[in-house]
């Protein structure tokens, strides 16, 4: 079932978080740009990304803090 919000749907929180991280890597977002977290939709029950969050997703924040995000973004430029 397609969500009426029109947002991409992910069946698990883990998949949504993985997509969130991939989007930051591939679109080369600065840490404060783009989607920041994931949430479970009250309408469809699936998981979505959101840029309207008071906090940054923990897995995303760990990637940023460790420098892994920048390393992945630099590696992506070589592909």
PDB file of C-alpha atoms in Angstrom:
ATOM      1  CA  UNK A   1       0.000   0.000   0.000  1.00  0.00           C
ATOM      2  CA  UNK A   2       1.381   3.411  -0.986  1.00  0.00           C
ATOM      3  CA  UNK A   3       1.461   5.984   1.792  1.00  0.00           C
ATOM      4  CA  UNK A   4      -0.813   9.000   1.217  1.00  0.00           C
ATOM      5  CA  UNK A   5       2.081  11.245   2.301  1.00  0.00           C
ATOM      6  CA  UNK A   6       3.872  10.345  -0.932  1.00  0.00           C
ATOM      7  CA  UNK A   7       7.085   9.682   0.974  1.00  0.00           C
ATOM      8  CA  UNK A   8       9.317   6.697   0.335  1.00  0.00           C
ATOM      9  CA  UNK A   9       8.457   3.817   2.636  1.00  0.00           C
ATOM     10  CA  UNK A  10      10.846   1.523   4.493  1.00  0.00           C
ATOM     11  CA  UNK A  11       9.660  -1.625   6.227  1.00  0.00           C
ATOM     12  CA  UNK A  12      12.066  -1.327   9.162  1.00  0.00           C
ATOM     13  CA  UNK A  13      13.787   1.409  11.113  1.00  0.00           C
ATOM     14  CA  UNK A  14      17.156  -0.095  10.179  1.00  0.00           C
ATOM     15  CA  UNK A  15      16.403   0.152   6.447  1.00  0.00           C
ATOM     16  CA  UNK A  16      15.206   3.740   6.840  1.00  0.00           C
ATOM     17  CA  UNK A  17      18.371   4.672   8.768  1.00  0.00           C
ATOM     18  CA  UNK A  18      20.561   2.980   6.157  1.00  0.00           C
ATOM     19  CA  UNK A  19      18.805   4.945   3.427  1.00  0.00           C
ATOM     20  CA  UNK A  20      19.214   8.159   5.433  1.00  0.00           C
ATOM     21  CA  UNK A  21      22.969   7.578   5.667  1.00  0.00           C
ATOM     22  CA  UNK A  22      23.250   6.596   1.979  1.00  0.00           C
ATOM     23  CA  UNK A  23      21.426   9.749   0.930  1.00  0.00           C
ATOM     24  CA  UNK A  24      23.832  11.883   2.958  1.00  0.00           C
ATOM     25  CA  UNK A  25      26.788  10.127   1.362  1.00  0.00           C
ATOM     26  CA  UNK A  26      25.560  10.199  -2.234  1.00  0.00           C
ATOM     27  CA  UNK A  27      24.082  13.700  -2.227  1.00  0.00           C
ATOM     28  CA  UNK A  28      27.047  15.098  -0.297  1.00  0.00           C
ATOM     29  CA  UNK A  29      24.832  16.902   2.208  1.00  0.00           C
ATOM     30  CA  UNK A  30      26.420  19.024   4.879  1.00  0.00           C
ATOM     31  CA  UNK A  31      25.552  17.629   8.357  1.00  0.00           C
ATOM     32  CA  UNK A  32      22.776  20.195   8.934  1.00  0.00           C
ATOM     33  CA  UNK A  33      21.188  19.755   5.492  1.00  0.00           C
ATOM     34  CA  UNK A  34      18.820  17.155   4.111  1.00  0.00           C
ATOM     35  CA  UNK A  35      16.836  14.601   6.085  1.00  0.00           C
ATOM     36  CA  UNK A  36      17.966  14.282   9.695  1.00  0.00           C
ATOM     37  CA  UNK A  37      16.010  11.388  11.195  1.00  0.00           C
ATOM     38  CA  UNK A  38      13.475   8.607  10.595  1.00  0.00           C
ATOM     39  CA  UNK A  39      10.020   8.053  12.036  1.00  0.00           C
ATOM     40  CA  UNK A  40       7.275   5.466  11.983  1.00  0.00           C
ATOM     41  CA  UNK A  41       4.268   6.803  10.086  1.00  0.00           C
ATOM     42  CA  UNK A  42       0.948   6.798  11.936  1.00  0.00           C
ATOM     43  CA  UNK A  43      -0.884   6.460   8.612  1.00  0.00           C
ATOM     44  CA  UNK A  44       0.842   3.548   6.859  1.00  0.00           C
ATOM     45  CA  UNK A  45       2.901   2.027   9.681  1.00  0.00           C
ATOM     46  CA  UNK A  46       6.078   2.122   7.572  1.00  0.00           C
ATOM     47  CA  UNK A  47       9.181   4.217   8.211  1.00  0.00           C
ATOM     48  CA  UNK A  48       9.951   7.561   6.509  1.00  0.00           C
ATOM     49  CA  UNK A  49      12.786  10.101   6.479  1.00  0.00           C
ATOM     50  CA  UNK A  50      12.274  13.592   7.859  1.00  0.00           C
ATOM     51  CA  UNK A  51      14.165  16.859   7.805  1.00  0.00           C
ATOM     52  CA  UNK A  52      11.835  18.232  10.485  1.00  0.00           C
ATOM     53  CA  UNK A  53      13.380  16.712  13.567  1.00  0.00           C
ATOM     54  CA  UNK A  54      14.621  18.316  16.743  1.00  0.00           C
ATOM     55  CA  UNK A  55      17.519  15.866  16.795  1.00  0.00           C
ATOM     56  CA  UNK A  56      19.771  14.103  14.325  1.00  0.00           C
ATOM     57  CA  UNK A  57      19.493  10.331  13.958  1.00  0.00           C
ATOM     58  CA  UNK A  58      21.955   8.539  16.263  1.00  0.00           C
ATOM     59  CA  UNK A  59      23.522   6.374  13.523  1.00  0.00           C
ATOM     60  CA  UNK A  60      23.902   9.406  11.241  1.00  0.00           C
ATOM     61  CA  UNK A  61      25.439  11.434  14.077  1.00  0.00           C
ATOM     62  CA  UNK A  62      27.939   8.662  14.812  1.00  0.00           C
ATOM     63  CA  UNK A  63      28.987   8.616  11.141  1.00  0.00           C
ATOM     64  CA  UNK A  64      29.499  12.392  11.214  1.00  0.00           C
ATOM     65  CA  UNK A  65      31.333  12.441  14.573  1.00  0.00           C
ATOM     66  CA  UNK A  66      33.706   9.618  13.637  1.00  0.00           C
ATOM     67  CA  UNK A  67      34.641  11.202  10.297  1.00  0.00           C
ATOM     68  CA  UNK A  68      33.260   8.188   8.459  1.00  0.00           C
ATOM     69  CA  UNK A  69      30.709  10.354   6.613  1.00  0.00           C
ATOM     70  CA  UNK A  70      33.407  12.578   5.099  1.00  0.00           C
ATOM     71  CA  UNK A  71      35.528   9.549   4.180  1.00  0.00           C
ATOM     72  CA  UNK A  72      32.565   7.933   2.435  1.00  0.00           C
ATOM     73  CA  UNK A  73      31.710  11.169   0.622  1.00  0.00           C
ATOM     74  CA  UNK A  74      35.313  11.557  -0.583  1.00  0.00           C
ATOM     75  CA  UNK A  75      35.411   7.923  -1.712  1.00  0.00           C
ATOM     76  CA  UNK A  76      32.164   8.453  -3.610  1.00  0.00           C
ATOM     77  CA  UNK A  77      33.795  11.225  -5.651  1.00  0.00           C
ATOM     78  CA  UNK A  78      36.314   8.669  -6.941  1.00  0.00           C
ATOM     79  CA  UNK A  79      33.634   6.283  -8.213  1.00  0.00           C
TER      80      UNK A  79
END
